[in-house]
Amino acid sequence: GQDATFAVEIREGYKLEELGQGATYENGVLTVPAVRFPTTVKVNTRTLHDLEFYVENEAKYGSVSSSVAGGIVKEDTMITLRVTPEEGMLFLGYSVGGTREKGGTIIATSSEYTFPLTESLNIYTNFYNVGSGRLVIYDSNGGKEGLQYYVFSDDSPYIGPNTLANKGQFTREGYVLTGYNTKPDGSGTYYGTGWSVIMPKDSSSLTLYAQWMPVTEQEAFTYTVENKQVTITGYKGTHETVVIPETIDGLPVVKIAANAFVNGKFNTLYLSRNLLTIADNAFIGCRSLTTLYMCDTPSTMTDAAFANCKELQKLYMLACIDPRHSTSNNGTYKIKYQRLLTAEGKKMIFHAGSNVSYGIDIPTIHKLLDNEYAGVNFGCNQGTPSVFFIEVAVAHMNPGDIVVLCPEYHKFQYGYNEMNTTTWQIFEGAYNAYADVDIRHFTNMFKSFAAFNTNRYKARASTYEAYCKSGGDPAVTKFGEYNVNHEGQTSGLKGDIKNWENKGGVGSLKMDLGLVTATYNENLNKAIDMVNAKGGKVYISFASTLKPALTKEGQDPATQAAFKEAVIKAFPKATVISNPGTFVLDKSWFYNSYYHLSGTASRSRAELLAKDILAQFAKEK
């Protein structure tokens, strides 16, 4: 019943290969635990292998010295490597299987690395030329995969990269990946997986540390298994944070059934990356639920999944699949978002639908306003909820910033708050935006995401980084302006104009007073209040609109004056700075729709708008 110890000498040139009966060997002493008579302990040795060891590197990046010369080396020889980078080079680490860029695995990041040689091995050094672009380094921060990095070229039209999506490249036993942080302990800046990264000012590199959340034990759930897939059917735990396991008994968890978490008392919920279906009423009555981490994998769910979850306000949307809209104008909205975050000094944020996206030249605004404000073209699509974009902007505003609204004649521009698939396309490359808002202020959030994701699964994946490397050039400037160099007029718009002229020069687009007497105007007023609470202010101008596209009434100055007065009355805490008629423009201004201006016209429209802004400044002074 006692441990037995023996002095065992292993001769030079030999190595212990096998120990029986649970025995251990250390410093010449073999220990056999809890001996029962009789006991036989096998102790087998073998000769040390001859191994090959080489260090391969290019001297132009840095010099590598080794405590052991390359060639044939005895097994278990201790080797120390030291790297001295050349000037302008940053050492990233040692790798095996090739350099990191060619799929190798980083095994150490310190410039000095000591290890026992146990197998034939090529070790590669990885360097980064500080002047060649911007660098993101990922540290698994307790996970298994160690360190990865990605070089993001300065030639890219994007200001910064997207973080790595969660595809299982970082794992930690008993935990799920919730994103990355600039500090290991999570006290720095947080980025969810796939979020748009802001590179530090005056720095070409950024280290991000994986952030982990412990998985809720499977005993807390009831579940069923069908076709080797798991459905969660119930929850019997008392946790404050519930993390749905990615797998149970090695099988993927793909569905949350109706009423599975009825009246749950938890505050935070993590929906893992294998989930495809969230049934209606799955989390009904979870009144204390405030925060949701959700991977972008479900394609079947509606807002009814969270029925009566009245405190659910924070959504951290996490990418687990590659984007599909990186080559589209909607996909380039990540540039606009990063412009919003990085513009220095006081900001002037222009927002509406495409009449802003395709119709305001920010350099002209800068010039005419004596560069007092950094302009941000935050225009989108007229059929997306303006209040969502304003609330996103508010999260990144400072006192003295100004929001300039130029709404099209469409309910989404006057406070209608229903989310849709187009909004999801726009922020696919900047999921950060969903964490900027209180999701209780919007309807159809999850149903629209499921519809968006259903179509996304059918489309070809294309990351923003791959698009940039291929030489792709999104038709948007760093200020967020679309197609600013387009001139002339497309044949399609010419045809539309001809049809309107055949009808007496009038179309069907209305300056409808109903737009500014609707109940949803209250949503826009709440967004205006949020701007004011941040110390900013809201100016309201009007959309640049092709005159023949308007109804006869819409072209009448009296109708335009009445519409302006209705806007003033509907939004009393904003300042109307323009007359609608100023921006009812001749056909020569337009490029391919009755809201899209040519490049030349965008500059002329910016002059008109700047004149109204300067007039308002004069009134305020």
XYZ file of C-alpha atoms in Angstrom:
621
model
C 0.000 0.000 0.000
C 2.985 2.312 0.195
C 4.994 3.966 -2.598
C 8.235 2.228 -3.529
C 11.225 4.172 -4.846
C 14.269 2.939 -6.763
C 17.432 4.562 -8.036
C 17.488 3.901 -11.781
C 20.355 4.956 -14.004
C 19.624 5.591 -17.685
C 22.857 5.534 -19.595
C 23.963 8.379 -21.796
C 22.597 8.002 -25.314
C 19.427 6.249 -24.100
C 15.896 7.466 -23.386
C 13.092 6.140 -21.193
C 10.353 4.806 -23.453
C 7.920 2.849 -21.251
C 6.965 2.692 -17.579
C 4.391 0.267 -16.224
C 2.078 0.245 -13.175
C 1.642 4.000 -13.175
C 5.254 4.528 -12.235
C 7.012 7.873 -12.676
C 10.662 8.739 -13.256
C 12.351 12.001 -12.312
C 15.958 12.938 -11.493
C 17.147 9.334 -11.439
C 14.388 8.140 -9.100
C 11.642 5.741 -10.201
C 8.488 5.814 -8.017
C 5.859 3.058 -8.012
C 2.671 4.203 -6.242
C 0.600 2.134 -3.772
C 2.420 -1.160 -4.260
C 0.490 -4.463 -3.961
C 2.562 -7.688 -3.693
C 3.577 -9.138 -6.060
C 4.233 -6.266 -8.550
C 6.260 -6.250 -11.745
C 7.197 -2.862 -13.225
C 8.382 -2.740 -16.824
C 11.070 -0.144 -17.477
C 12.059 0.000 -21.146
C 14.588 2.310 -22.755
C 15.756 2.951 -26.275
C 18.671 4.685 -27.917
C 18.271 8.388 -28.693
C 17.371 9.124 -32.310
C 19.481 11.157 -34.654
C 17.326 14.096 -35.837
C 17.713 16.782 -38.443
C 17.444 20.403 -37.353
C 17.573 23.476 -39.564
C 16.596 27.113 -39.214
C 15.454 28.697 -42.466
C 15.220 32.467 -42.742
C 15.965 35.321 -45.102
C 18.740 37.529 -43.757
C 17.174 40.676 -45.201
C 14.510 40.515 -42.465
C 16.712 39.665 -39.497
C 19.456 37.408 -38.192
C 18.805 34.157 -36.318
C 21.369 32.488 -34.110
C 21.126 29.024 -32.592
C 22.903 27.450 -29.643
C 23.257 24.311 -31.788
C 24.545 24.187 -35.331
C 22.128 22.867 -37.917
C 22.438 19.307 -39.193
C 22.241 15.949 -37.399
C 21.366 16.459 -33.716
C 20.665 13.958 -30.934
C 17.089 13.726 -29.707
C 16.191 15.819 -26.605
C 19.046 18.246 -27.186
C 18.067 21.616 -25.676
C 18.201 24.350 -28.313
C 17.965 28.101 -27.867
C 17.116 30.393 -30.773
C 17.620 34.154 -30.794
C 16.349 36.641 -33.380
C 17.629 40.117 -34.096
C 15.304 41.937 -36.546
C 16.697 44.316 -39.137
C 15.768 47.981 -38.802
C 12.133 48.551 -39.750
C 11.215 44.914 -39.127
C 9.034 43.544 -36.336
C 9.567 39.936 -35.261
C 6.240 38.106 -35.013
C 7.284 34.659 -33.889
C 8.627 31.230 -34.755
C 6.441 28.849 -36.725
C 6.418 25.261 -37.929
C 4.851 23.920 -41.093
C 5.850 27.038 -43.012
C 5.567 30.738 -42.374
C 2.305 31.941 -40.870
C 1.219 33.498 -44.174
C 1.621 30.091 -45.828
C -0.420 28.253 -43.224
C 2.235 27.583 -40.606
C 1.540 27.515 -36.873
C 3.130 30.014 -34.513
C 4.874 28.190 -31.654
C 6.542 31.094 -29.834
C 6.473 34.878 -30.042
C 9.433 35.814 -27.858
C 12.661 36.629 -29.708
C 14.420 33.993 -27.571
C 12.970 30.475 -27.605
C 14.345 27.374 -25.842
C 12.991 23.886 -26.480
C 14.025 20.200 -26.514
C 14.352 18.725 -29.998
C 12.021 15.726 -30.107
C 11.421 15.373 -33.845
C 12.973 16.376 -37.154
C 12.018 19.976 -37.543
C 12.159 23.058 -39.748
C 11.549 26.284 -37.857
C 10.580 29.453 -39.718
C 10.886 33.039 -38.594
C 8.082 35.509 -39.249
C 8.674 39.215 -39.712
C 6.565 42.214 -40.490
C 7.826 45.202 -42.450
C 6.474 48.112 -40.448
C 6.114 50.265 -43.542
C 4.204 47.684 -45.609
C 0.759 48.073 -44.121
C -1.164 47.608 -40.917
C -0.956 44.511 -38.778
C -3.452 42.748 -36.523
C -2.057 40.134 -34.147
C -4.427 37.670 -32.467
C -3.494 36.101 -29.134
C -5.600 33.104 -28.082
C -5.311 34.349 -24.480
C -5.610 30.934 -22.843
C -6.929 29.096 -25.870
C -5.185 26.253 -27.674
C -4.196 27.796 -30.965
C -1.624 30.301 -29.762
C -1.016 33.321 -31.935
C -2.166 34.247 -35.434
C -1.690 37.431 -37.373
C -2.921 39.173 -40.469
C -1.245 41.954 -42.473
C -3.708 44.476 -43.814
C -2.371 46.509 -46.713
C -2.343 50.293 -46.663
C -3.448 50.132 -50.294
C -6.900 49.012 -49.204
C -9.748 51.508 -49.566
C -10.932 50.382 -46.138
C -9.594 52.174 -43.095
C -9.246 48.986 -41.078
C -9.830 45.247 -41.342
C -12.519 43.038 -39.920
C -11.604 40.806 -37.021
C -11.479 37.085 -37.670
C -14.866 35.415 -37.798
C -15.372 32.570 -35.333
C -14.743 29.481 -37.439
C -13.182 27.424 -34.681
C -9.631 28.634 -35.249
C -9.485 29.593 -31.567
C -10.778 27.080 -29.026
C -10.638 26.649 -25.287
C -11.999 23.639 -23.467
C -15.247 24.544 -21.716
C -15.477 28.059 -23.184
C -16.897 29.923 -26.180
C -15.225 32.781 -28.024
C -17.125 36.048 -27.551
C -14.734 38.278 -29.484
C -11.471 40.112 -28.953
C -10.129 42.914 -26.780
C -7.127 45.191 -26.895
C -6.348 44.122 -23.296
C -6.006 40.489 -22.127
C -8.313 41.096 -19.152
C -11.037 42.658 -21.305
C -10.547 46.173 -19.937
C -9.646 47.677 -23.319
C -11.658 48.102 -26.518
C -13.928 45.158 -27.342
C -14.510 43.867 -30.856
C -16.883 41.036 -31.590
C -15.868 38.382 -34.113
C -16.033 39.852 -37.605
C -16.391 43.404 -36.335
C -14.791 46.345 -38.066
C -11.495 47.261 -36.365
C -10.186 50.761 -35.786
C -6.406 50.774 -35.998
C -4.610 52.853 -33.329
C -3.575 56.315 -34.432
C 0.118 56.576 -35.314
C 0.527 52.809 -35.068
C 0.774 50.173 -37.748
C -0.014 47.206 -35.514
C -2.676 46.101 -33.070
C -2.768 43.074 -30.780
C -6.174 41.580 -29.992
C -6.715 39.050 -27.217
C -9.400 36.382 -27.438
C -12.215 36.792 -24.931
C -13.820 33.714 -23.412
C -17.099 32.899 -21.683
C -17.607 29.594 -19.799
C -20.108 27.204 -21.368
C -23.136 26.310 -19.251
C -22.904 22.646 -18.242
C -25.099 20.350 -20.333
C -26.811 19.022 -17.192
C -28.621 22.379 -16.990
C -30.536 21.573 -20.202
C -33.025 19.038 -21.391
C -32.691 18.090 -25.024
C -33.565 15.679 -27.770
C -31.412 14.136 -30.473
C -32.579 13.529 -34.026
C -30.461 12.808 -37.090
C -27.362 13.347 -34.940
C -28.419 16.910 -34.141
C -29.419 18.321 -30.759
C -32.475 20.442 -29.929
C -32.569 22.209 -26.552
C -36.051 21.663 -25.112
C -35.700 22.985 -21.570
C -33.530 24.717 -19.013
C -33.345 23.947 -15.278
C -30.366 26.031 -14.191
C -30.064 29.171 -12.068
C -27.219 30.926 -13.849
C -26.995 34.697 -14.404
C -25.322 34.001 -17.749
C -26.464 31.151 -19.975
C -24.135 29.952 -22.731
C -25.693 27.467 -25.130
C -23.129 24.703 -25.804
C -21.927 24.334 -29.377
C -22.152 20.566 -28.955
C -23.650 18.059 -26.528
C -22.132 14.586 -26.431
C -20.176 15.532 -29.530
C -23.293 16.409 -31.565
C -24.050 19.960 -32.791
C -26.735 21.974 -31.006
C -28.807 23.336 -33.908
C -32.167 24.360 -32.443
C -33.847 25.953 -29.438
C -37.422 24.671 -29.086
C -40.495 26.728 -28.170
C -40.812 27.487 -24.432
C -37.389 25.964 -23.734
C -36.413 28.924 -21.523
C -39.839 30.204 -20.493
C -39.595 32.782 -17.675
C -35.819 32.327 -17.342
C -34.125 34.477 -14.692
C -30.753 34.976 -16.397
C -29.352 38.364 -17.492
C -27.026 37.412 -20.354
C -27.468 34.855 -23.126
C -24.982 33.492 -25.672
C -26.428 31.740 -28.750
C -23.641 29.513 -30.078
C -22.474 29.164 -33.654
C -24.095 25.846 -34.596
C -27.626 27.145 -33.987
C -29.779 27.382 -37.102
C -33.308 27.601 -35.668
C -34.682 29.591 -32.741
C -38.364 28.763 -32.327
C -41.028 31.335 -31.484
C -41.429 31.745 -27.700
C -38.115 29.970 -27.095
C -37.223 32.650 -24.510
C -40.697 33.959 -23.733
C -40.999 35.863 -20.489
C -37.263 36.142 -19.732
C -37.854 39.514 -18.104
C -34.371 39.964 -16.652
C -32.596 39.268 -19.959
C -30.728 42.427 -20.993
C -27.806 41.263 -23.151
C -27.639 38.866 -26.081
C -24.510 37.513 -27.781
C -25.661 35.959 -31.044
C -23.650 34.245 -33.763
C -24.785 35.096 -37.304
C -25.823 31.546 -38.160
C -29.622 31.163 -37.596
C -31.800 31.302 -40.677
C -35.088 30.500 -38.952
C -36.287 32.826 -36.187
C -38.587 35.784 -35.536
C -38.844 38.447 -32.863
C -41.411 36.220 -31.164
C -38.492 34.083 -29.969
C -37.989 36.811 -27.338
C -41.639 37.577 -26.628
C -42.110 39.606 -23.439
C -38.341 40.056 -22.974
C -38.898 43.736 -22.329
C -35.427 44.499 -20.990
C -33.483 42.965 -23.905
C -31.628 46.022 -25.138
C -28.039 45.067 -26.039
C -27.185 42.885 -29.039
C -23.631 41.742 -29.725
C -23.800 40.295 -33.230
C -20.877 37.932 -33.874
C -19.677 36.787 -37.302
C -19.134 33.079 -37.802
C -19.501 33.052 -41.589
C -17.840 35.180 -44.249
C -19.674 38.232 -45.638
C -21.445 38.255 -48.992
C -21.737 41.975 -49.685
C -18.114 43.096 -49.715
C -18.290 43.935 -53.422
C -21.560 45.880 -53.223
C -22.255 49.503 -52.364
C -24.121 48.297 -49.282
C -21.024 46.362 -48.263
C -18.877 49.468 -48.363
C -20.868 50.974 -45.493
C -18.096 49.767 -43.206
C -16.056 52.634 -44.675
C -18.762 55.086 -43.662
C -18.941 53.561 -40.196
C -15.190 53.799 -39.710
C -15.236 57.374 -40.984
C -17.817 58.124 -38.291
C -15.498 56.680 -35.629
C -12.214 58.152 -36.844
C -13.096 61.643 -38.083
C -11.162 64.111 -35.934
C -12.483 67.235 -34.280
C -16.092 68.350 -34.496
C -18.153 66.179 -36.818
C -20.930 67.084 -39.205
C -22.803 63.907 -40.041
C -24.996 63.968 -43.128
C -27.731 61.365 -43.184
C -30.636 60.280 -45.361
C -31.054 57.774 -48.147
C -29.264 57.745 -51.465
C -29.779 61.452 -52.090
C -27.013 61.895 -49.506
C -24.955 58.858 -50.507
C -24.916 59.953 -54.151
C -25.405 63.661 -53.689
C -23.135 65.465 -51.201
C -19.472 66.181 -51.824
C -17.753 66.338 -48.436
C -14.564 68.129 -49.652
C -16.793 70.947 -50.906
C -18.491 71.140 -47.506
C -15.076 71.243 -45.824
C -13.910 74.088 -48.028
C -17.018 76.229 -47.653
C -17.180 75.697 -43.873
C -13.473 76.559 -43.515
C -12.708 73.029 -42.344
C -14.398 73.755 -39.022
C -16.137 70.364 -39.138
C -15.066 66.920 -40.295
C -17.769 65.797 -42.694
C -19.181 62.270 -42.588
C -21.400 61.042 -45.402
C -23.630 58.608 -43.496
C -26.176 58.247 -46.270
C -27.709 54.858 -46.981
C -30.927 53.705 -48.638
C -34.260 55.498 -48.350
C -35.972 52.213 -47.439
C -33.927 51.660 -44.265
C -34.868 53.127 -40.868
C -33.222 56.521 -40.476
C -33.637 56.325 -36.704
C -31.293 53.323 -36.565
C -28.512 55.236 -38.338
C -29.008 58.295 -36.144
C -28.789 56.196 -32.972
C -25.585 54.580 -34.271
C -24.177 58.053 -34.935
C -25.149 59.233 -31.446
C -22.959 56.513 -29.909
C -19.939 58.187 -31.495
C -20.850 61.875 -31.194
C -19.333 64.539 -28.979
C -20.694 67.877 -27.774
C -20.760 70.344 -30.632
C -21.267 67.723 -33.361
C -24.104 68.282 -35.837
C -26.389 65.814 -37.630
C -27.773 67.132 -40.910
C -30.837 65.222 -42.144
C -31.943 65.416 -45.790
C -34.798 62.890 -45.789
C -36.394 61.527 -48.925
C -40.185 61.481 -49.089
C -40.448 58.007 -47.569
C -41.758 56.743 -44.223
C -38.431 55.111 -43.279
C -36.838 58.564 -43.373
C -39.367 60.084 -40.982
C -39.239 57.634 -38.097
C -40.592 54.298 -39.301
C -38.520 51.861 -37.247
C -38.896 48.433 -38.852
C -35.602 46.675 -39.553
C -35.165 44.973 -42.919
C -32.705 42.879 -44.907
C -31.148 45.926 -46.586
C -30.096 47.307 -43.201
C -28.431 43.982 -42.393
C -26.583 44.090 -45.717
C -25.367 47.602 -44.966
C -23.925 46.687 -41.580
C -22.742 43.179 -42.474
C -19.150 44.450 -42.406
C -19.707 46.529 -39.251
C -21.737 44.424 -36.832
C -20.373 46.832 -34.194
C -23.324 49.087 -35.031
C -25.884 46.760 -33.437
C -24.128 47.148 -30.091
C -24.377 50.948 -30.507
C -28.176 50.968 -30.269
C -30.955 49.897 -27.915
C -32.662 47.173 -29.923
C -35.940 47.804 -28.075
C -36.321 50.902 -30.248
C -36.783 48.778 -33.399
C -39.168 46.152 -34.684
C -38.595 43.081 -36.875
C -34.953 42.837 -35.737
C -34.592 39.051 -35.712
C -37.076 38.153 -38.439
C -35.306 40.477 -40.858
C -31.953 38.949 -39.867
C -33.216 35.416 -40.581
C -34.464 36.520 -44.018
C -31.126 38.209 -44.693
C -29.212 35.128 -43.577
C -31.337 32.726 -45.626
C -30.335 34.599 -48.784
C -26.764 34.962 -47.574
C -26.305 31.198 -47.305
C -27.167 30.975 -51.017
C -24.628 33.609 -52.075
C -20.886 33.325 -52.647
C -18.678 34.272 -49.716
C -16.175 37.081 -50.212
C -14.350 38.724 -47.346
C -13.502 42.427 -47.405
C -9.817 41.590 -47.117
C -9.938 39.202 -50.086
C -11.781 41.812 -52.129
C -9.112 44.410 -51.355
C -6.265 42.036 -52.186
C -7.871 41.265 -55.538
C -7.665 44.942 -56.435
C -11.339 45.587 -55.820
C -12.160 49.264 -55.505
C -15.542 50.058 -53.958
C -17.098 53.104 -55.567
C -17.008 55.101 -52.352
C -14.519 57.634 -51.043
C -12.996 57.709 -47.575
C -15.701 60.255 -46.697
C -18.436 57.750 -47.589
C -19.577 59.173 -50.928
C -20.798 56.818 -53.666
C -19.981 57.132 -57.370
C -18.764 60.705 -57.101
C -17.106 60.637 -60.500
C -20.148 59.538 -62.456
C -21.340 62.105 -64.951
C -23.934 62.333 -67.658
C -27.225 60.484 -67.456
C -28.044 56.823 -67.868
C -30.401 55.638 -70.590
C -32.779 54.266 -67.957
C -33.262 57.652 -66.315
C -33.571 59.305 -69.717
C -36.415 56.934 -70.444
C -38.123 57.744 -67.150
C -37.798 61.462 -67.789
C -39.290 61.059 -71.252
C -42.280 59.222 -69.766
C -42.815 61.996 -67.195
C -42.530 64.650 -69.872
C -45.143 62.807 -71.935
C -47.416 63.132 -68.890
C -46.953 66.879 -68.680
C -43.669 66.818 -66.797
C -45.052 65.243 -63.608
C -44.512 61.952 -61.818
C -46.010 60.232 -58.791
C -43.526 61.161 -56.041
C -45.426 63.070 -53.347
C -44.563 65.600 -50.679
C -47.080 63.805 -48.512
C -48.062 65.638 -45.337
C -48.964 62.247 -43.939
C -45.261 61.532 -43.610
C -44.954 64.191 -40.898
C -48.253 63.625 -39.112
C -47.702 59.908 -38.513
C -47.305 58.145 -35.171
C -43.865 56.901 -36.180
C -42.605 60.515 -36.179
C -42.242 60.021 -32.423
C -39.357 57.621 -33.112
C -37.495 60.328 -35.003
C -38.178 62.802 -32.206
C -36.638 60.345 -29.716
C -33.554 60.062 -31.927
C -33.328 63.865 -32.095
C -33.562 63.979 -28.294
C -30.627 61.527 -28.099
C -28.495 63.820 -30.285
C -29.385 66.820 -28.131
C -28.625 64.883 -24.942
C -25.105 64.240 -26.281
C -24.577 67.988 -26.678
C -25.112 67.875 -30.421
C -27.851 69.311 -32.581
C -29.934 68.324 -35.578
C -30.453 70.375 -38.719
C -33.102 69.323 -41.215
C -32.714 70.079 -44.892
C -34.450 68.281 -47.762
C -33.654 65.680 -50.381
C -32.282 66.675 -53.743
C -35.131 65.567 -56.014
C -35.668 65.460 -59.773
C -38.452 67.945 -60.468
C -40.353 65.923 -63.142
C -40.520 62.943 -60.737
C -42.743 64.942 -58.358
C -46.474 65.267 -58.648
C -47.895 68.553 -59.880
C -48.665 69.468 -56.270
C -45.135 68.599 -55.178
C -43.742 71.030 -57.746
C -45.984 73.834 -56.435
C -44.126 76.322 -54.127
C -47.213 76.520 -51.900
C -47.134 72.742 -51.297
C -43.426 72.902 -50.611
C -43.913 75.731 -48.080
C -46.704 73.809 -46.364
C -44.523 70.702 -46.156
C -41.703 72.715 -44.568
C -44.074 74.154 -41.951
C -45.356 70.651 -41.184
C -41.789 69.409 -40.687
C -41.042 72.313 -38.338
C -44.131 71.449 -36.302
C -43.480 67.703 -36.280
C -39.871 67.951 -35.079
C -39.683 70.961 -32.761
C -36.295 70.068 -31.214
C -34.542 70.056 -34.589
C -33.869 73.121 -36.725
C -35.154 73.232 -40.300
C -32.500 75.146 -42.253
C -33.691 74.787 -45.855
C -36.653 75.153 -48.162
C -37.720 71.993 -50.043
C -37.855 73.940 -53.287
C -34.136 74.753 -53.116
C -33.403 71.092 -53.784
C -36.093 70.405 -56.395
C -33.697 70.336 -59.308
C -33.616 70.226 -63.089
C -32.978 66.939 -64.903
C -29.437 67.962 -65.837
C -28.342 67.413 -62.235
C -29.166 63.699 -62.089
C -27.231 60.617 -62.989
C -29.308 57.415 -62.764
C -32.356 58.034 -60.549
C -34.516 60.880 -59.311
C -32.415 61.035 -56.098
C -28.881 60.295 -57.435
C -26.801 63.273 -58.535
C -23.804 63.285 -60.836
C -20.385 64.129 -59.461
C -20.537 67.718 -60.694
C -24.078 68.129 -59.360
C -23.030 66.688 -55.968
C -20.550 69.503 -55.619
C -23.151 72.092 -56.648
C -25.694 70.625 -54.218
C -23.056 70.764 -51.458
C -22.703 74.476 -52.175
C -26.457 74.981 -51.780
C -26.501 73.033 -48.541
C -23.413 74.780 -47.155
C -25.103 78.130 -47.831
C -28.075 77.067 -45.675
C -25.769 75.773 -42.925
C -23.768 79.007 -42.867
C -26.985 81.028 -42.722
C -28.050 78.996 -39.685
C -24.639 79.510 -38.074
C -25.121 83.265 -38.521
C -28.527 83.086 -36.809
C -27.118 81.138 -33.902
C -24.240 83.566 -33.409
